[in-house]
mmCIF file of C-alpha atoms and ligand atoms in Angstrom:
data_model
loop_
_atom_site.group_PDB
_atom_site.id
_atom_site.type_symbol
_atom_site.label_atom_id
_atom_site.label_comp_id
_atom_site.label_asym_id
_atom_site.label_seq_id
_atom_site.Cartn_x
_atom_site.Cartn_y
_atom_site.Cartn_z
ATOM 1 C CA UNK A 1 32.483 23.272 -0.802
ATOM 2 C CA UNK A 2 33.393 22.089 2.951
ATOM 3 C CA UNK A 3 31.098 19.436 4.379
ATOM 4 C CA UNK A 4 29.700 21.630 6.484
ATOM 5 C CA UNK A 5 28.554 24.170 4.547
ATOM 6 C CA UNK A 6 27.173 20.601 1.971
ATOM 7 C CA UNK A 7 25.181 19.729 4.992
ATOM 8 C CA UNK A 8 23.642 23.162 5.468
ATOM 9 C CA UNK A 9 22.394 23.789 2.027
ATOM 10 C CA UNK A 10 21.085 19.656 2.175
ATOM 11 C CA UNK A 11 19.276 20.588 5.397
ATOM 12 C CA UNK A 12 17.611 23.721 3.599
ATOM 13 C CA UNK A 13 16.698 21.740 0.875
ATOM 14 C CA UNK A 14 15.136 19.451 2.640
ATOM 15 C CA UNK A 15 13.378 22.095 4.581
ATOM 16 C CA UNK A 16 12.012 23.462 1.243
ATOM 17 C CA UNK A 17 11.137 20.180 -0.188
ATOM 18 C CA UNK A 18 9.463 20.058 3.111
ATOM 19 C CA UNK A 19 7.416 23.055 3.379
ATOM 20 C CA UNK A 20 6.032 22.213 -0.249
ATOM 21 C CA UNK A 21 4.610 19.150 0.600
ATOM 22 C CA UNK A 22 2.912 21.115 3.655
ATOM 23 C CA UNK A 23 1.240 23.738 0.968
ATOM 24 C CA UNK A 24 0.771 21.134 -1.364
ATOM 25 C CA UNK A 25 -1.013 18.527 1.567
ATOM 26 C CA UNK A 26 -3.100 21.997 2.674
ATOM 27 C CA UNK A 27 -4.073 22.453 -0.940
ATOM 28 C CA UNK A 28 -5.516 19.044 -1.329
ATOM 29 C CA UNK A 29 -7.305 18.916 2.545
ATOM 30 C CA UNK A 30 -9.175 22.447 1.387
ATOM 31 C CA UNK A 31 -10.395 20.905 -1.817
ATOM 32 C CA UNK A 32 -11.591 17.698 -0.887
ATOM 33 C CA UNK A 33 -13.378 19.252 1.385
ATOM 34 C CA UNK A 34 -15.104 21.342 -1.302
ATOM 35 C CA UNK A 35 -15.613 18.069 -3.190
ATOM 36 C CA UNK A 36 -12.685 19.252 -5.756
ATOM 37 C CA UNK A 37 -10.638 17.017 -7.680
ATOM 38 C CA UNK A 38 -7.007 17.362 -6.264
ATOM 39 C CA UNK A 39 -3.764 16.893 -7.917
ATOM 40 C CA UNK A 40 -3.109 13.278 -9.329
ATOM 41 C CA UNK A 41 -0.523 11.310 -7.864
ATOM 42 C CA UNK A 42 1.629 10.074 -10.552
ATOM 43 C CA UNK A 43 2.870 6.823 -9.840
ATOM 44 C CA UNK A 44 6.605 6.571 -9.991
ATOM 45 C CA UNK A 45 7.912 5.161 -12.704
ATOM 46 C CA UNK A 46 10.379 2.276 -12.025
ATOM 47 C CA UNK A 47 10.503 1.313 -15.298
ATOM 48 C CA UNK A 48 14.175 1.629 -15.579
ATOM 49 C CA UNK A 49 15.398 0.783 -12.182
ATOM 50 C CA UNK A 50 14.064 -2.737 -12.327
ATOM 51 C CA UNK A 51 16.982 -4.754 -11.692
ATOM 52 C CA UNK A 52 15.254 -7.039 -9.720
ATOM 53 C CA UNK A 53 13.687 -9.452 -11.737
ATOM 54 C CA UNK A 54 15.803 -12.629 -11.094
ATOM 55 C CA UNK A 55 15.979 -12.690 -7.970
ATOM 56 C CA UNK A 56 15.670 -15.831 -6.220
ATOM 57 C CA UNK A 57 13.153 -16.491 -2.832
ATOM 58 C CA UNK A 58 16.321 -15.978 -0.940
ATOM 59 C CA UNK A 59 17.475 -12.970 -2.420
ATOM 60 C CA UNK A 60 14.080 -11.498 -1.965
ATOM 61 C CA UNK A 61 14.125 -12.785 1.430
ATOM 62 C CA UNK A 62 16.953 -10.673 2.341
ATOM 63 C CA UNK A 63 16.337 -7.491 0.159
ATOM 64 C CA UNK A 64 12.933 -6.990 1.823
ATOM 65 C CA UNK A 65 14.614 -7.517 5.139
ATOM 66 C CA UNK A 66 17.033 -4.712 4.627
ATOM 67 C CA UNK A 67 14.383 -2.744 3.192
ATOM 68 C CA UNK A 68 12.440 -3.374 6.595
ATOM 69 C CA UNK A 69 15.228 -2.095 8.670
ATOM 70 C CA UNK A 70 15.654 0.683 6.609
ATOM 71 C CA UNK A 71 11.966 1.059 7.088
ATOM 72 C CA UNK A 72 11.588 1.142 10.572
ATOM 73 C CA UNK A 73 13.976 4.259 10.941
ATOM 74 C CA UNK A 74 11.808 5.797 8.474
ATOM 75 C CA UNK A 75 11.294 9.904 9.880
ATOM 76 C CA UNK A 76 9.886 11.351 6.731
ATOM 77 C CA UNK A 77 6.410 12.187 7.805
ATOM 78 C CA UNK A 78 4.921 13.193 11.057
ATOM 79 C CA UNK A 79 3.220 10.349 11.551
ATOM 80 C CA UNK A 80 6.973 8.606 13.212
ATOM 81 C CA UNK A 81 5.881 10.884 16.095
ATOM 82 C CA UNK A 82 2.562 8.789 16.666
ATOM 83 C CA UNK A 83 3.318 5.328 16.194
ATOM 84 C CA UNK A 84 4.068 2.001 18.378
ATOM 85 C CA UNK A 85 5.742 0.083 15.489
ATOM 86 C CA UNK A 86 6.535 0.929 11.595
ATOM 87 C CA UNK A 87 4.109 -1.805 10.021
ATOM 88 C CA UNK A 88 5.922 -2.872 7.612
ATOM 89 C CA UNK A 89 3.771 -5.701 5.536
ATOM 90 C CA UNK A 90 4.248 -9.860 6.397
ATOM 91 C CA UNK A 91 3.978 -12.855 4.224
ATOM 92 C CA UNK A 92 5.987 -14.974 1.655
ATOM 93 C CA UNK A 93 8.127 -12.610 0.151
ATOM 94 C CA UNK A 94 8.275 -14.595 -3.395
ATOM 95 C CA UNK A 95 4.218 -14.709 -3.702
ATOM 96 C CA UNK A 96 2.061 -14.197 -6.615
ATOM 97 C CA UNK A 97 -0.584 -12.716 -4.656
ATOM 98 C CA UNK A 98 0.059 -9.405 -2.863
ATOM 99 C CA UNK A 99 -2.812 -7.429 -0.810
ATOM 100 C CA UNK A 100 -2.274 -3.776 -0.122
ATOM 101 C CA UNK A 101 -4.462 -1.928 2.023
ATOM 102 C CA UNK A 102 -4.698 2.109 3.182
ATOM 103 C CA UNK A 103 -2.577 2.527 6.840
ATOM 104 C CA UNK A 104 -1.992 0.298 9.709
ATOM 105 C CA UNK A 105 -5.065 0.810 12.680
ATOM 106 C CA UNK A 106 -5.061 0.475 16.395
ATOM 107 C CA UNK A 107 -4.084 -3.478 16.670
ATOM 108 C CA UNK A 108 -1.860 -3.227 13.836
ATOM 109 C CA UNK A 109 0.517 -0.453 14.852
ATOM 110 C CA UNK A 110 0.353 -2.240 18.521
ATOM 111 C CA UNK A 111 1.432 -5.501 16.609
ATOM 112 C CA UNK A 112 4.258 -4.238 13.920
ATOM 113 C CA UNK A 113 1.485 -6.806 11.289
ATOM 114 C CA UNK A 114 -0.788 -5.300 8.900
ATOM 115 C CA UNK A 115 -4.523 -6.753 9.101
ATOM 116 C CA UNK A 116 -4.612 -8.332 12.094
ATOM 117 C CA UNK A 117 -7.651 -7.165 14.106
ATOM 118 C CA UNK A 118 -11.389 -8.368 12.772
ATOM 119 C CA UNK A 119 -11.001 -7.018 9.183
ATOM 120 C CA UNK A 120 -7.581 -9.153 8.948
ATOM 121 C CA UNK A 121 -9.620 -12.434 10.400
ATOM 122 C CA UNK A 122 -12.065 -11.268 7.349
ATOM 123 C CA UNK A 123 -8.873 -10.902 5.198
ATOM 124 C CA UNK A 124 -7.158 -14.243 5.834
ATOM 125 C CA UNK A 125 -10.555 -16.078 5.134
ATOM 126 C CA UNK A 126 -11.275 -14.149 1.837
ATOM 127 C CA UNK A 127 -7.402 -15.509 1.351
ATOM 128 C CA UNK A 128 -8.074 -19.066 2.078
ATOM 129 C CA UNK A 129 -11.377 -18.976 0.038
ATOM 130 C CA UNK A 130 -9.538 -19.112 -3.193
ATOM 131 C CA UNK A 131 -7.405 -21.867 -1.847
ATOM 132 C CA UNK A 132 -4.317 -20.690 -0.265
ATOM 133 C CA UNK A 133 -2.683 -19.411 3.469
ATOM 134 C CA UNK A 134 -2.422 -16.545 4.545
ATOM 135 C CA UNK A 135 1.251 -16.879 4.457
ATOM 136 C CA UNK A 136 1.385 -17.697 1.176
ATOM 137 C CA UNK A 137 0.720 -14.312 -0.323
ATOM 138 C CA UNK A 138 2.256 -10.939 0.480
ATOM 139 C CA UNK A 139 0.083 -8.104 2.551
ATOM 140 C CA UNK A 140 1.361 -4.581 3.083
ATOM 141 C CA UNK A 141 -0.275 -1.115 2.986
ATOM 142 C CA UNK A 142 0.111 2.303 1.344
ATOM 143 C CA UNK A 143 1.309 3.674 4.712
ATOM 144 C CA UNK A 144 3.546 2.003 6.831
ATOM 145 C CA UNK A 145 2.599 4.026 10.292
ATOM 146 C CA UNK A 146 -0.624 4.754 11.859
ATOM 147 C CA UNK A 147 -2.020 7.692 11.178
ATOM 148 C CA UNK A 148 -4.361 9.445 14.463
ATOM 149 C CA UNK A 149 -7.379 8.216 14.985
ATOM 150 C CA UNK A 150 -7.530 6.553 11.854
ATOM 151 C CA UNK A 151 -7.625 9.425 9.924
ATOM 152 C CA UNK A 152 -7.216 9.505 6.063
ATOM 153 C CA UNK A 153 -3.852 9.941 5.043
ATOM 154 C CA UNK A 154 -2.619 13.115 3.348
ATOM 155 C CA UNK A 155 -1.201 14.167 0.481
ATOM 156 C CA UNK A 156 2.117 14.545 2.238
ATOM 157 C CA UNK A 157 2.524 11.108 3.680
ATOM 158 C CA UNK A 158 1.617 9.769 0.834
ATOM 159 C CA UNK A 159 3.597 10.940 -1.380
ATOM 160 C CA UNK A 160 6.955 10.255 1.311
ATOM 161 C CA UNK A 161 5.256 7.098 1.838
ATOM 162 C CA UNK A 162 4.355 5.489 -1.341
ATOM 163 C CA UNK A 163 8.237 4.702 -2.301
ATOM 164 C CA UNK A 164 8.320 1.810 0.298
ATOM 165 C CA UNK A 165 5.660 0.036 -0.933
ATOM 166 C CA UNK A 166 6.780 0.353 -4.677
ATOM 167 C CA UNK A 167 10.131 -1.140 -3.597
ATOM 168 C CA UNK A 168 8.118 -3.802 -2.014
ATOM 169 C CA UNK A 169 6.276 -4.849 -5.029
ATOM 170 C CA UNK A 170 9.844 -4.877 -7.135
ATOM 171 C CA UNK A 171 11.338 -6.850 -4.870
ATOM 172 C CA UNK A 172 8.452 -9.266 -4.603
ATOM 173 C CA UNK A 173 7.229 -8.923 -8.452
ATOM 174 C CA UNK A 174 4.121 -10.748 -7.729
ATOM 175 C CA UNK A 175 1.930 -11.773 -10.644
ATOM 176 C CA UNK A 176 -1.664 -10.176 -9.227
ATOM 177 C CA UNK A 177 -1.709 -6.712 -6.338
ATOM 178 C CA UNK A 178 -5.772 -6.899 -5.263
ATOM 179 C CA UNK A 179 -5.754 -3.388 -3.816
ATOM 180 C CA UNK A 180 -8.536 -3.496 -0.791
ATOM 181 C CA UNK A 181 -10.680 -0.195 -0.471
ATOM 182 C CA UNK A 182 -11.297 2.630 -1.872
ATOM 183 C CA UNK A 183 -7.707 4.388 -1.179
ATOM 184 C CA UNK A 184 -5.281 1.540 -2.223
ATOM 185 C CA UNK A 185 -7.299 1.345 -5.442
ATOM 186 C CA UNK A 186 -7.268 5.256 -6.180
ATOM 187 C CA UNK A 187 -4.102 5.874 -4.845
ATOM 188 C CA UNK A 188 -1.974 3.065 -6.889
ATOM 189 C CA UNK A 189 -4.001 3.935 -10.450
ATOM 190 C CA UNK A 190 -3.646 7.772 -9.545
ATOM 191 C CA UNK A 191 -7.647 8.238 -9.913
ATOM 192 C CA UNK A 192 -11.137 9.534 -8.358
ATOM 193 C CA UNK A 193 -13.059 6.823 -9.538
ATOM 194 C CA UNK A 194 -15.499 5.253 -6.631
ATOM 195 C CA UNK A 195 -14.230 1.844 -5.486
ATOM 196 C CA UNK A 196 -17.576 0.248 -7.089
ATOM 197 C CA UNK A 197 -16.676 1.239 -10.516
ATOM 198 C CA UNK A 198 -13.253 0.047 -10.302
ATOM 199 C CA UNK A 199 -13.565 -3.331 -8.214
ATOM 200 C CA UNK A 200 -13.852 -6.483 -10.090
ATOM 201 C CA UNK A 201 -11.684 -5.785 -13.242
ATOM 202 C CA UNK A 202 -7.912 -6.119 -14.024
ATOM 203 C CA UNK A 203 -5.910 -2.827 -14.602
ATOM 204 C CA UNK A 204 -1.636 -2.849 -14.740
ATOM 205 C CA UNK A 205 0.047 -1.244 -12.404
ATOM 206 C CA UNK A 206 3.643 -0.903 -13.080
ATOM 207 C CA UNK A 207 3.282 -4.044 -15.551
ATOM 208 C CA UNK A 208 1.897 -5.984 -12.916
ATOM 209 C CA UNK A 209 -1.895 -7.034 -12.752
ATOM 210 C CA UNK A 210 -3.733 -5.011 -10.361
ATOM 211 C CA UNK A 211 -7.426 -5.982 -9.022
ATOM 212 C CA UNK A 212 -9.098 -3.410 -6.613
ATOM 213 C CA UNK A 213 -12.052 -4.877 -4.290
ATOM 214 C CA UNK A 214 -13.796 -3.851 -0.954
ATOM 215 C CA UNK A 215 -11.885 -3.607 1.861
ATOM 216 C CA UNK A 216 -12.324 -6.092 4.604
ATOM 217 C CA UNK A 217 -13.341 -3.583 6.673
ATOM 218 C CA UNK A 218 -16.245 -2.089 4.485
ATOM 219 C CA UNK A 219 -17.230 -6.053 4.429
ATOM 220 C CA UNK A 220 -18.012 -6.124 8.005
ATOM 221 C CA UNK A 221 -20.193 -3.150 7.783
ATOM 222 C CA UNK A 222 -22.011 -3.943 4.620
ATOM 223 C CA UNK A 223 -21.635 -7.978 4.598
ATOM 224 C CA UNK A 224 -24.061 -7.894 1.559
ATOM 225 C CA UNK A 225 -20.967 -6.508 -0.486
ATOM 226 C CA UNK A 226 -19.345 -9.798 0.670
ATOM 227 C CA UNK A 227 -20.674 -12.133 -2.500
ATOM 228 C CA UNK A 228 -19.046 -9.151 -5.127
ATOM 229 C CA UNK A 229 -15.332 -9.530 -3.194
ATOM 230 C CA UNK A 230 -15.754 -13.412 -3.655
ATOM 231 C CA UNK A 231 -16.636 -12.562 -7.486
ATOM 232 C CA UNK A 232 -13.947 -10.782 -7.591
ATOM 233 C CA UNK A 233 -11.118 -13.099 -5.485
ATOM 234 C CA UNK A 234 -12.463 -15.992 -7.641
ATOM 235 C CA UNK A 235 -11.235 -13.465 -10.993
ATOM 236 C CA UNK A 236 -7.493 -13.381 -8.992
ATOM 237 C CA UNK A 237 -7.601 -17.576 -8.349
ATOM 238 C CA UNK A 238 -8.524 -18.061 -12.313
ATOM 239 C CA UNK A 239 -5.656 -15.891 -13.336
ATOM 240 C CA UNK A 240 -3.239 -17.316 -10.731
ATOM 241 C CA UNK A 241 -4.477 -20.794 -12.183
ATOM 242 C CA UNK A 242 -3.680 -19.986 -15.544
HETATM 243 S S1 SF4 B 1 4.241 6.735 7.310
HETATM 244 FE FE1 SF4 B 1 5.835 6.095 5.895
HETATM 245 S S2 SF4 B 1 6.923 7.984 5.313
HETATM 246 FE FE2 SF4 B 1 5.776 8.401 7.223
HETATM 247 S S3 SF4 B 1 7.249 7.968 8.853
HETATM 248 FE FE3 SF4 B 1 6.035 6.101 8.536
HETATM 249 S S4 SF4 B 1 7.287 4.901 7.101
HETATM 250 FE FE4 SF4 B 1 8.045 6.997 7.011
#
């Protein structure tokens, strides 16, 4: 085949691949609106690709730096079009603590950092609570661009999305993920279960202990909730400790 006629058929492939992520992101907009489950987002299974296990602070260093570049050409998903800056995630890239929240907001995509307006303030002192900095653990989100108006993310992104952030956590291989919110936590254990059923307790995700809790964010608006994320931080310090 001449490498023409190779890029043509990739480009209609892609195009395909494409246009079923559009049906299947339509599908699962219709039905949430009519309070219908929607199709569950297998994690991917890395299982066999982990190759990354001994890698040293420098070699992580450097991995998630070319995995930032690569990053920050990313064009899978509309939401390139929108955006001031990929967000990409920022702390010590050999931590045992790694936060993951939904999408980067206003100040974030204007700063390139993840929590950085008044839910990140909120963040970095639920952080130093349990003892540590804020640049002593790891903090990323599901999607690594803005999405309008702070809009929920779709099925779509996603699904182009989540791949970045589950190279992330191999390179890092931290020993506790504390998933803020209700979409980190149902998105990473591929359920519909409310965020107060599943906050407080330890599940595995990808072998790795995985804690959800509130997001910083809900905190502000309900700051009664704030004593149950403290509960719940103080579970991720005693296993940390151990
Ligand atoms: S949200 Fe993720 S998949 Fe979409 S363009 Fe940004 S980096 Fe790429």
């Amino acid at each position: 085949m001449s490498s023409s006629s190779k890029s043509t058929r990739i480009q209609k492939t892609n195009a395909e691949i494409l246009s079923l992520l559009d049906g299947l992101s339509d599908k699962v907009d219709l039905e949430r609106k009519f309070g219908a489950d929607y199709l569950p987002l297998a994690p991917i299974d890395t299982q066999n690709e982990r190759k990354t296990d001994e890698l040293s602070k420098t070699e992580k260093t450097k991995a998630l730096s070319k995995l930032e570049k690569q990053v920050k050409k990313c064009t899978k998903c509309g939401l390139c079009e929108g955006r001031t800056n990929v967000v990409f995630g920022v702390g010590d890239p050999d931590a045992d603590l790694m936060f993951v929240g939904e999408a980067p907001g206003y100040y974030e995509d204007v700063q390139g950092e993840p929590f950085v307006g008044r839910a990140g303030q909120l963040l970095t002192k639920i952080i130093e609570s349990i003892g540590l900095k804020r640049e002593e653990v790891y903090i990323a989100n599901i999607l690594k661009c803005r999405p309008p108006e702070n809009r929920n993310p779709n099925a779509k992104e996603i699904v182009l999305c989540t791949p970045h952030l589950i190279k992330q956590i191999e390179i890092i291989r931290p020993k506790v993920i504390c998933a803020l919110g209700t979409f980190a936590a149902q998105t990473l254990l591929d359920t519909k279960e409310a965020i107060g059923k599943l906050r407080g307790k330890f599940f595995e995700y990808q072998g790795t202990k995985f804690l959800p809790t509130y997001h910083p964010a809900y905190l502000l608006r309900n700051p009664n909730d704030k004593k149950k994320v403290w509960s719940d931080i103080k579970k991720v310090r005693d296993y940390l400790k151990k």
